[in-house]
CSV table of C-alpha atoms and ligand atoms in Angstrom, one decimal:
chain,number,residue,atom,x,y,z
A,26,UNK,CA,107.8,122.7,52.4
A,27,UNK,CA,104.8,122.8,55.1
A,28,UNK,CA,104.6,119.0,56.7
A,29,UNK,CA,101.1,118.5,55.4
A,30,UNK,CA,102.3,119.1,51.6
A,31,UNK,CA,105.2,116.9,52.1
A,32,UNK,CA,102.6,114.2,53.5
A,33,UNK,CA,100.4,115.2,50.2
A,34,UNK,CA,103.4,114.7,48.2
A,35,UNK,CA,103.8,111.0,49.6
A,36,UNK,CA,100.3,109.8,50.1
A,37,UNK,CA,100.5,108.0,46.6
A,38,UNK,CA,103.1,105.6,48.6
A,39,UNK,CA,101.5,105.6,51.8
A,40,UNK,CA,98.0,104.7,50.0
A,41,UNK,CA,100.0,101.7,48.3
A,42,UNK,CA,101.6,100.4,51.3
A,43,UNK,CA,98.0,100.6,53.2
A,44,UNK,CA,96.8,99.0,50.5
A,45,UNK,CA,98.9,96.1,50.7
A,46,UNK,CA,98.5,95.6,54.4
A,47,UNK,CA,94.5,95.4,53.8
A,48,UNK,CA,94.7,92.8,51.1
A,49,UNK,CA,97.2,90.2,54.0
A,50,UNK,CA,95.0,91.3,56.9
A,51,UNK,CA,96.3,89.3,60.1
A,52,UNK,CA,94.9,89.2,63.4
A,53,UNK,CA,96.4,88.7,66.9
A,54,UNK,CA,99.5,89.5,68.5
A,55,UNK,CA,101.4,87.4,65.8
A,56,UNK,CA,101.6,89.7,62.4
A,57,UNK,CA,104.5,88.1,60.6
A,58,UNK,CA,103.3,89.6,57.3
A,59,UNK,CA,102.5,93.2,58.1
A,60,UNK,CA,105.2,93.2,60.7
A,61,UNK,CA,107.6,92.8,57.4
A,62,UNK,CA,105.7,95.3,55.2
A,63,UNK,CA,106.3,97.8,57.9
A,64,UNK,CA,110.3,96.9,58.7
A,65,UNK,CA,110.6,97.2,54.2
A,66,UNK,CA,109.0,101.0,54.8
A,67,UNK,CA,111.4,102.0,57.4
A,68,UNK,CA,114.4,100.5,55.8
A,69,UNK,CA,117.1,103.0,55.1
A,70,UNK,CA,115.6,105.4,57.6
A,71,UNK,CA,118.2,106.4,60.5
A,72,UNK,CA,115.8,104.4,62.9
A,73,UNK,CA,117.1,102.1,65.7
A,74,UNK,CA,114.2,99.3,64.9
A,75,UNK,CA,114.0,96.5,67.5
A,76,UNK,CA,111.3,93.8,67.1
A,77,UNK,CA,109.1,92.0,69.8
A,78,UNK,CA,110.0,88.8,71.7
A,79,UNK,CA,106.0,87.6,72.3
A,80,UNK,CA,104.6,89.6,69.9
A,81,UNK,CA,105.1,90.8,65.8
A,82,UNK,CA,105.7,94.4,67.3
A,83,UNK,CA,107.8,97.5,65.3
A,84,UNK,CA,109.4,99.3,67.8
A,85,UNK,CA,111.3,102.8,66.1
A,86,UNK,CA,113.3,105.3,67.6
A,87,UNK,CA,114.5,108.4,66.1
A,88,UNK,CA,116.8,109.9,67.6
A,89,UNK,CA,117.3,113.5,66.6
A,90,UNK,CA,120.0,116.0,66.3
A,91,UNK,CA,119.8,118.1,69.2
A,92,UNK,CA,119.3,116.8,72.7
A,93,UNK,CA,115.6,117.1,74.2
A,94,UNK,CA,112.7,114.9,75.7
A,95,UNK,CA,111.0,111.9,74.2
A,96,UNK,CA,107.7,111.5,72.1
A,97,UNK,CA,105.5,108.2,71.6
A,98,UNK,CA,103.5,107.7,68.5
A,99,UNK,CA,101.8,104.6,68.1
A,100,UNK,CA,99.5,102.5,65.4
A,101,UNK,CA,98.1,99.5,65.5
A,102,UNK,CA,98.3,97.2,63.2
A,103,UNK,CA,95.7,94.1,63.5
A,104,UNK,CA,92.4,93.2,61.6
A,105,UNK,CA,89.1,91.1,62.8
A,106,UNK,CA,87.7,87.8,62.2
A,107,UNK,CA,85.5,89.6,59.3
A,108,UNK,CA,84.6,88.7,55.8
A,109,UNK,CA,85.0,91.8,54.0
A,110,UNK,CA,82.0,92.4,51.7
A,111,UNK,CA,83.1,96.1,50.7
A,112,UNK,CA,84.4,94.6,46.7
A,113,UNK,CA,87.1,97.3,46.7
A,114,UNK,CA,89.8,96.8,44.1
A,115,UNK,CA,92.1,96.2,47.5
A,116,UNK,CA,89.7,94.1,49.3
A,117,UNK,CA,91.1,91.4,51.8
A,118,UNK,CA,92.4,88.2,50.1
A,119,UNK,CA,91.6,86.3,53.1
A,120,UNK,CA,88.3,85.2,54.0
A,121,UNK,CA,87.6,85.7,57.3
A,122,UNK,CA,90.0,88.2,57.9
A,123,UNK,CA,89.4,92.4,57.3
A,124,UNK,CA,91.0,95.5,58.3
A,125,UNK,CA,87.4,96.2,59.1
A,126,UNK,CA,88.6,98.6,62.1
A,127,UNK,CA,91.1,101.0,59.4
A,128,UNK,CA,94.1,99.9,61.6
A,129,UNK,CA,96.1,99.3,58.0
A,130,UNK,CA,95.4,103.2,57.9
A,131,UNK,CA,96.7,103.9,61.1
A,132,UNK,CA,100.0,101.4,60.4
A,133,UNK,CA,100.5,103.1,56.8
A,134,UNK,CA,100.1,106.4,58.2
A,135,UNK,CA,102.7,106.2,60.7
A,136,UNK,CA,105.3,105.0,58.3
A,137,UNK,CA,104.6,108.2,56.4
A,138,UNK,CA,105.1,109.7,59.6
A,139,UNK,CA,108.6,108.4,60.0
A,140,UNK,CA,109.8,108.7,56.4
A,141,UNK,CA,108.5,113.1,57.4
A,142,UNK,CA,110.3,112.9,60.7
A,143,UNK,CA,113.7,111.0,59.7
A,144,UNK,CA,113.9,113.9,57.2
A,145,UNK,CA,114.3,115.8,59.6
A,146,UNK,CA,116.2,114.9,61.9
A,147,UNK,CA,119.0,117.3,61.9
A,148,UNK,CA,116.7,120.1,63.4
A,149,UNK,CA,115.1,117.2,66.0
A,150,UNK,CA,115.9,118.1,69.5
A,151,UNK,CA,114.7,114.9,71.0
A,152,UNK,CA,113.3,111.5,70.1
A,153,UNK,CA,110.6,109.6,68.7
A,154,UNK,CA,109.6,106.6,69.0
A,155,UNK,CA,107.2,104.8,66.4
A,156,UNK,CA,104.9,102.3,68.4
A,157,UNK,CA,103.4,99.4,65.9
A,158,UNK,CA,101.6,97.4,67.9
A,159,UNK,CA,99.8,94.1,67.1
A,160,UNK,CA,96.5,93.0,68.9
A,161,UNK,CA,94.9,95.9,69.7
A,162,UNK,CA,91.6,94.0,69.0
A,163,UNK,CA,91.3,92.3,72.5
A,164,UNK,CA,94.9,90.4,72.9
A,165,UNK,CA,95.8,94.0,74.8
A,166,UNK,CA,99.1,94.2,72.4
A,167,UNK,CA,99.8,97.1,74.1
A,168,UNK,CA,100.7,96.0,77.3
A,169,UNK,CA,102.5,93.6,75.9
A,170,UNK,CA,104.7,96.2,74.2
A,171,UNK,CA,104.8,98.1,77.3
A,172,UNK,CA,106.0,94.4,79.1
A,173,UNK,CA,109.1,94.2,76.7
A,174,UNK,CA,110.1,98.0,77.0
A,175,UNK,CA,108.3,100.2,74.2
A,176,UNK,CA,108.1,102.9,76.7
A,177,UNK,CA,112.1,102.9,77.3
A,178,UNK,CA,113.1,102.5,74.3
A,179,UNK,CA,115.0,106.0,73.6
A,180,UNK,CA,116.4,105.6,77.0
A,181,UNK,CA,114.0,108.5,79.2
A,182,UNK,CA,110.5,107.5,79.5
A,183,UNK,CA,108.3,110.0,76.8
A,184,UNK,CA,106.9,112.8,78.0
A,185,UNK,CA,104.0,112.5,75.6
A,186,UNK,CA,102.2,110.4,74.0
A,187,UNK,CA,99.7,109.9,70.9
A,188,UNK,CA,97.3,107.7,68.7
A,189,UNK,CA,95.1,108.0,65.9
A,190,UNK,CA,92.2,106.5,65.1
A,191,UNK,CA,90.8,106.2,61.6
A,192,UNK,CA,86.4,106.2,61.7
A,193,UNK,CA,84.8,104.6,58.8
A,194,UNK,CA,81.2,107.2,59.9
A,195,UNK,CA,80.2,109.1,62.9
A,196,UNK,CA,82.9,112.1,61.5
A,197,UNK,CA,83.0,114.0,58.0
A,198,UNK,CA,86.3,112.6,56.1
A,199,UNK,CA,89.3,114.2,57.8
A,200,UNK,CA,87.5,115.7,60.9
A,201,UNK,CA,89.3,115.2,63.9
A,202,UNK,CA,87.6,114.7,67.3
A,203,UNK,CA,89.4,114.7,70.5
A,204,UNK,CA,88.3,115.4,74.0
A,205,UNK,CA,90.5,116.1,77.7
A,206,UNK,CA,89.8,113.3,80.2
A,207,UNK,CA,87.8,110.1,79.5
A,208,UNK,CA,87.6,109.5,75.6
A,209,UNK,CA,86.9,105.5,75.2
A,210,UNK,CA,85.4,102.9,77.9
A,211,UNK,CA,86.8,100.9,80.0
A,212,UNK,CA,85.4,97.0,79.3
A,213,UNK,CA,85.6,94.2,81.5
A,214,UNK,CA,83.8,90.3,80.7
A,215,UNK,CA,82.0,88.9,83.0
A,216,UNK,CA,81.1,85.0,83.6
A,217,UNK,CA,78.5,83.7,85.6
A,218,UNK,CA,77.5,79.7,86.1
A,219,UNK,CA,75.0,78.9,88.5
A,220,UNK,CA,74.7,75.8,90.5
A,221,UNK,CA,71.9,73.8,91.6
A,222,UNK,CA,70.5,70.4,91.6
A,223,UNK,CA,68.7,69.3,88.4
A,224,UNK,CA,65.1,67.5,88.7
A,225,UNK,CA,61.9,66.9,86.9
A,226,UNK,CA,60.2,69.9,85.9
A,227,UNK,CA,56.9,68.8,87.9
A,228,UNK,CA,58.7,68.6,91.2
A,229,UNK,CA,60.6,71.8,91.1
A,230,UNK,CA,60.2,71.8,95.6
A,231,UNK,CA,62.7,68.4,95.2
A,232,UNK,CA,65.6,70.0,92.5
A,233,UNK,CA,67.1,73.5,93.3
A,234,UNK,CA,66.8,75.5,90.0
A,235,UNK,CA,69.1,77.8,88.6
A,236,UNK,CA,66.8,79.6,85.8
A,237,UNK,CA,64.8,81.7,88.2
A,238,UNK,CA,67.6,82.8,90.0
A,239,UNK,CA,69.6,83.6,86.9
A,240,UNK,CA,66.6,85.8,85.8
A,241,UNK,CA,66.8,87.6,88.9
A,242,UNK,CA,70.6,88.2,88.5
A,243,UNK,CA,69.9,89.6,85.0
A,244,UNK,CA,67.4,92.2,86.5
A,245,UNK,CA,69.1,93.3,89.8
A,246,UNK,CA,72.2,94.2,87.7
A,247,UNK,CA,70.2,96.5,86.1
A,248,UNK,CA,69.3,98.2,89.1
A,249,UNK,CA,72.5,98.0,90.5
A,250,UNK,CA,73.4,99.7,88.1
A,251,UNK,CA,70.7,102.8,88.9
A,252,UNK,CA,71.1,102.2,92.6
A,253,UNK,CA,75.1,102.6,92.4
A,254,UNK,CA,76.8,104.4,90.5
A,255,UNK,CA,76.4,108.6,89.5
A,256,UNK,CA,74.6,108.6,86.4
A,257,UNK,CA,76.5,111.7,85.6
A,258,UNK,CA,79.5,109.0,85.1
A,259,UNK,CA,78.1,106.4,83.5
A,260,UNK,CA,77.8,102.3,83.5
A,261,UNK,CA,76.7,100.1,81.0
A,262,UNK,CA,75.9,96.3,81.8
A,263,UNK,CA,74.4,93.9,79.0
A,264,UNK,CA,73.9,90.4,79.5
A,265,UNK,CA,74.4,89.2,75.6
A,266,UNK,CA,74.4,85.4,76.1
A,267,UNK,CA,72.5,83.2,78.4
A,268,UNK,CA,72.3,79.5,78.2
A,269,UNK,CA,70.1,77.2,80.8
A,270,UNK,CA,68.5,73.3,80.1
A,271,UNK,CA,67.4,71.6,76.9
A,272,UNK,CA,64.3,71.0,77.0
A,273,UNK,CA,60.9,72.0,78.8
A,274,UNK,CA,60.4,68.9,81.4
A,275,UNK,CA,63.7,68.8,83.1
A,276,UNK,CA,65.1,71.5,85.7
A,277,UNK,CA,68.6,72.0,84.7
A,278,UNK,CA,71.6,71.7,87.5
A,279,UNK,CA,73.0,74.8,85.9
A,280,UNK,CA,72.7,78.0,84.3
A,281,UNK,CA,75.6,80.4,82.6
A,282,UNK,CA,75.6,83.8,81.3
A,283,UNK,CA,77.9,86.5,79.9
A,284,UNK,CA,77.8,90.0,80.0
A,285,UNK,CA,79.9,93.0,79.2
A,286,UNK,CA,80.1,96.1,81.7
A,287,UNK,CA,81.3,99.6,80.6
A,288,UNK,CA,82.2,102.3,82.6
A,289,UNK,CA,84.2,106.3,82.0
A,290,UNK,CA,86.0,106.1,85.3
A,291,UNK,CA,88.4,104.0,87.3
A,292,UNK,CA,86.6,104.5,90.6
A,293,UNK,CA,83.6,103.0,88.3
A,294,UNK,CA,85.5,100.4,87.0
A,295,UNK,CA,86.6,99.1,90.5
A,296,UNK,CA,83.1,99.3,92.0
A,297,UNK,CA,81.9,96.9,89.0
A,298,UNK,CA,84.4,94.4,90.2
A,299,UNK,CA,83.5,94.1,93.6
A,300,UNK,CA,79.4,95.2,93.0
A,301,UNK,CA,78.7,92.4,90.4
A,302,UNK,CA,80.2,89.3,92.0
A,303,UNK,CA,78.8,90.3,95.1
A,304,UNK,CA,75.3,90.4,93.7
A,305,UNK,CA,75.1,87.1,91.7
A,306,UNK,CA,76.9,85.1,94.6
A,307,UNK,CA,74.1,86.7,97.1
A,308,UNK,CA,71.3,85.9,95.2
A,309,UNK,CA,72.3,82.5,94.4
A,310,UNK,CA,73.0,82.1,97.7
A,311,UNK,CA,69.9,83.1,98.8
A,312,UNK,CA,67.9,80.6,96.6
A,313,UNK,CA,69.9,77.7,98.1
A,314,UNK,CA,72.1,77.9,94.5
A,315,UNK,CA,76.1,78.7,94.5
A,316,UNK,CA,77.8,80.7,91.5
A,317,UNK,CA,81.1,81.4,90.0
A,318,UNK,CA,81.7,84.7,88.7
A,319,UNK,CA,84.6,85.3,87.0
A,320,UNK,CA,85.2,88.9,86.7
A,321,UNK,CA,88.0,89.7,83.9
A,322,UNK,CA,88.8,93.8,83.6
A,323,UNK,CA,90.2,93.4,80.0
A,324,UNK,CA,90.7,97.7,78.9
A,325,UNK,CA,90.8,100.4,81.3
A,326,UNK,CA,89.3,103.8,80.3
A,327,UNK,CA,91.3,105.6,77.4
A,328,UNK,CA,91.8,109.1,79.5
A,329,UNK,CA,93.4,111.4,77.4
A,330,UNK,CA,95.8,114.1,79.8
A,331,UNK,CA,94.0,117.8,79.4
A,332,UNK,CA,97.2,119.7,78.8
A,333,UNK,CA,97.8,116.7,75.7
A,334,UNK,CA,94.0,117.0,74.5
A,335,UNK,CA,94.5,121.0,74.5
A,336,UNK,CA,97.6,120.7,72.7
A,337,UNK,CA,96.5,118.1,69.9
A,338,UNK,CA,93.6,120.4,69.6
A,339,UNK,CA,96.0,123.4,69.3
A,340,UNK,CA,98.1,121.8,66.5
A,341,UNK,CA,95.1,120.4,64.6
A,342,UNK,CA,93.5,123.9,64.3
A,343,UNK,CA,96.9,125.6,63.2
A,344,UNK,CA,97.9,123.0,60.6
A,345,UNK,CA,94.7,122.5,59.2
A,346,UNK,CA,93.0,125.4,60.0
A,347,UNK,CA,89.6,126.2,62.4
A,348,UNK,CA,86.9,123.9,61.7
A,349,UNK,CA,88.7,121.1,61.2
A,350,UNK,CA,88.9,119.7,64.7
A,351,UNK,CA,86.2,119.7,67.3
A,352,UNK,CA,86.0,118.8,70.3
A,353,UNK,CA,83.9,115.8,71.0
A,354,UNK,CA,80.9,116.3,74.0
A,355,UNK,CA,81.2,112.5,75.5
A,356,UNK,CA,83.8,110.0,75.1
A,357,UNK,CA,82.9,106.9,72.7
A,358,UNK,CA,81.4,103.7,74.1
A,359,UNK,CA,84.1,101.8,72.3
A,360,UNK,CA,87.1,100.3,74.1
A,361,UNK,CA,90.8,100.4,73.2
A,362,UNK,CA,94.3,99.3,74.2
A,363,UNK,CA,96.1,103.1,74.0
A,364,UNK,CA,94.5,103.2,77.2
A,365,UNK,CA,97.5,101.3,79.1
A,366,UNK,CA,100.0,103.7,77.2
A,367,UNK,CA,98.0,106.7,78.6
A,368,UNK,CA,98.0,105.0,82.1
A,369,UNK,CA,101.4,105.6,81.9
A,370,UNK,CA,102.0,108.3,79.8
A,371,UNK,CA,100.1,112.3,79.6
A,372,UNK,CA,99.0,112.1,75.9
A,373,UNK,CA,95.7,112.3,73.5
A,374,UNK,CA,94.0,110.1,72.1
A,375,UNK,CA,92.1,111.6,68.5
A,376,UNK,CA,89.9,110.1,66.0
A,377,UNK,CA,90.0,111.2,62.4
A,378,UNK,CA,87.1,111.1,60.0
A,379,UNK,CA,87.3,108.6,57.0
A,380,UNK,CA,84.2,108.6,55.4
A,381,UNK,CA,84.1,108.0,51.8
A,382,UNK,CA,83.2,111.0,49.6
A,383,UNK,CA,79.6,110.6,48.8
A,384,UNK,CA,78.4,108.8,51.7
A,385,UNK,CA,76.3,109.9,54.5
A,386,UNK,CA,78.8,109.9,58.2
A,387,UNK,CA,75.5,109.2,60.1
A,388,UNK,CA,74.3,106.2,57.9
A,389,UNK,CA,78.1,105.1,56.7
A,390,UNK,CA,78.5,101.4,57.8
A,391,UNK,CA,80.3,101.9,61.2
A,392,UNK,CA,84.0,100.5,62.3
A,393,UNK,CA,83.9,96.3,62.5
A,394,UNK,CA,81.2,96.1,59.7
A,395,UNK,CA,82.0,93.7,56.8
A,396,UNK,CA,80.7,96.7,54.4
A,397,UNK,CA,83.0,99.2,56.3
A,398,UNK,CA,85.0,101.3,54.0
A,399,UNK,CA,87.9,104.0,55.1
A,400,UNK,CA,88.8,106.4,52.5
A,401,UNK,CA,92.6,106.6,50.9
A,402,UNK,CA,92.1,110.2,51.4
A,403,UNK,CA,92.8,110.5,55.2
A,404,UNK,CA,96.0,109.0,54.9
A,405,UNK,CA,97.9,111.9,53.9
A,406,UNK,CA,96.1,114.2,56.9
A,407,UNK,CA,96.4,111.9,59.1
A,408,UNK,CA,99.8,110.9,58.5
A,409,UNK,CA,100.8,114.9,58.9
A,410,UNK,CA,99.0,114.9,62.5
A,411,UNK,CA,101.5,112.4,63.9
A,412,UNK,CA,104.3,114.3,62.4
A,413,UNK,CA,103.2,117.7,63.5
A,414,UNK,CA,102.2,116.1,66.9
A,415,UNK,CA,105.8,114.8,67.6
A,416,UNK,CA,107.5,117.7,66.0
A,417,UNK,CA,105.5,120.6,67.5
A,418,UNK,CA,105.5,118.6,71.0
A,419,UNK,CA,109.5,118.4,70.7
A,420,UNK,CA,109.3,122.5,70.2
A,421,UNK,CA,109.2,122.6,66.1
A,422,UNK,CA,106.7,124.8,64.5
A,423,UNK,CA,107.8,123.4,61.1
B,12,ZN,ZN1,88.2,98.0,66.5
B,13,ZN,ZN1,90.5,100.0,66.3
């Protein structure tokens, strides 16, 4: 039987153990719960399974019958700090916490994968390894994984490697989107305080005041932005929280702000850390003020390996058939942890559509929304891409 009916003939089980995952949504690097509902899937599969030391990681390895090179498939696992407001029969238990970013998709999916794979191992010539990773939403739970071995965990390092991401609009349920070279953003934090000397607001020639020299800051990042970098290759800087005084008669000693700054390339990516502290120390210097910057590079760009992207793109058109795949014309603006796997490892990075039948992908509530929904009917696609990935990639046209 093709792979994709056998993952049809599953998906009732896949759907239930997704199901389960959403109603105990965790967050963080520590998953205790969904960590166990994944090690109860694998049981009785002839997987080597070896837990994390800091982190609630799965780490899998199949190891098949014939000798040949390594594959890494990997889901994530973690939800948000989000109320879910969708009132499905499944809906999170847990206020405040909601697979709001389909991850228990992604998790419940590559279980299917394994229970596909381990069946057939016999005709395997190579290994997998299943990645589950914890803290994909900003804890970087990947390179964590990567810390504590993920990568040499069938002994040889893989010579390719793959994730899935589930999209709750944006793509028409079970389209897949992929692209060779950059496909998500690299985000970094930025922290700014200002110093001065505080004063009454009438006598601002006696105090040295911070706010118009934050203001500045705000605006000349802007144009550093224009002034530096190729706007064929593209930066993003938003200052989304600024905080100065308390009240209209007093100059303030300080001033702080926040801002996020995205960026497609590497070279990009280490221009904005040496560009943007440069530029709020030298203005405050020049208005007699002195600033901190901290400048924290938290994800770097998710750049999926062209050979890897051609080949997903390959496989996705042969088992599902043309039309099915496309091939997306910039990368996303969204950030993501896969990144430090691909850093390491040629592989491909591909979103899969998971709109809900009867709703619109351009006005579906997007991925982190409390109303997000992901429907059951991916699974089963989805769950047949990592296994045709892995098995194709290891020389299997099943
Ligand atoms: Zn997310
Ligand atoms: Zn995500």
């Amino acid at each position: 039987m093709p792979v994709r009916d056998e993952a049809a003939a599953i998906a009732g089980d896949i759907a239930e153990l997704r199901h389960a995952i959403h109603r105990e949504p965790e967050i963080g690097l520590d998953l205790p719960k969904t960590q166990a509902k994944v090690l109860d899937a694998l049981a009785g599969l002839p997987l080597e399974i070896s837990t994390g030391q800091g982190l609630s990681s799965v780490t899998a390895v199949l190891r098949g019958g014939q000798p040949g090179p390594v594959v890494l498939l990997r889901g994530d696992m973690d939800a948000l700090p989000v109320t879910e407001e969708t009132g499905l029969p499944w809906a999170s238990a847990i206020p405040g916490a909601m697979h709001a970013c389909g991850h228990d998709l992604h998790t419940a999916m590559l279980a299917g994968a394994a229970r596909l794979l381990c069946a057939r191992q016999a005709d395997i010539g190579g290994s997998v390894i299943f990645m589950f990773q914890p803290g994909e939403e900003g804890y970087a739970g990947a390179r964590h994984m990567i810390n504590e071995g993920v990568l040499d965990a069938a002994g040889p390092r893989p010579v390719a490697a793959y994730g899935l991401h589930v999209t709750a609009n944006r793509l028409p349920c079970g389209m897949f989107s992929t692209r060779p070279g950059p496909m998500l953003a690299a985000a970094d934090q930025i922290t700014a305080t200002v110093r001065g000397r505080g004063g009454h607001a009438s006598q601002p020639h006696l105090a040295a005041d911070p706010i118009p020299a934050i203001c500045e800051m705000v605006l000349a990042l802007q144009t550093m932005v224009t002034r530096n970098f190729d706007p064929f290759d593209p930066v993003v800087v938003t200052v989304g929280s600024l905080h100065a005084g308390a009240t209209d008669n007093v100059i303030s000693d300080h001033a702080t702000f926040l801002a996020t700054a995205r960026s497609y390339s590497a070279t990009s990516q280490a221009k904005l850390t040496k560009l943007v502290p440069r530029l709020i120390t030298d203005i405050a210097t020049a208005h007699g003020l002195t600033a901190d910057v901290d400048y924290a590079t938290e994800y770097p760009v998710t750049v999926n390996d062209e050979a890897e992207a051609a080949f997903a793109g390959e496989t996705i058109t042969t088992v599902f058939g043309a039309g099915r795949g496309e091939t997306a014309r910039f990368p996303i603006a969204g950030a993501e942890d896969f990144s430090f796997v691909l850093q390491e490892v040629p592989g491909a990075f591909v979103f899969l559509g998971a709109v809900p039948a009867g709703c619109d992908p351009l006005t579906a509530p997007t991925n982190h929304s409390a109303a997000a929904v992901f429907d059951d009917a991916a699974l089963a696609e989805g769950t047949a891409l990592y296994a045709e990935l892995a098995l194709r990639r290891l020389g299997l046209g099943a």
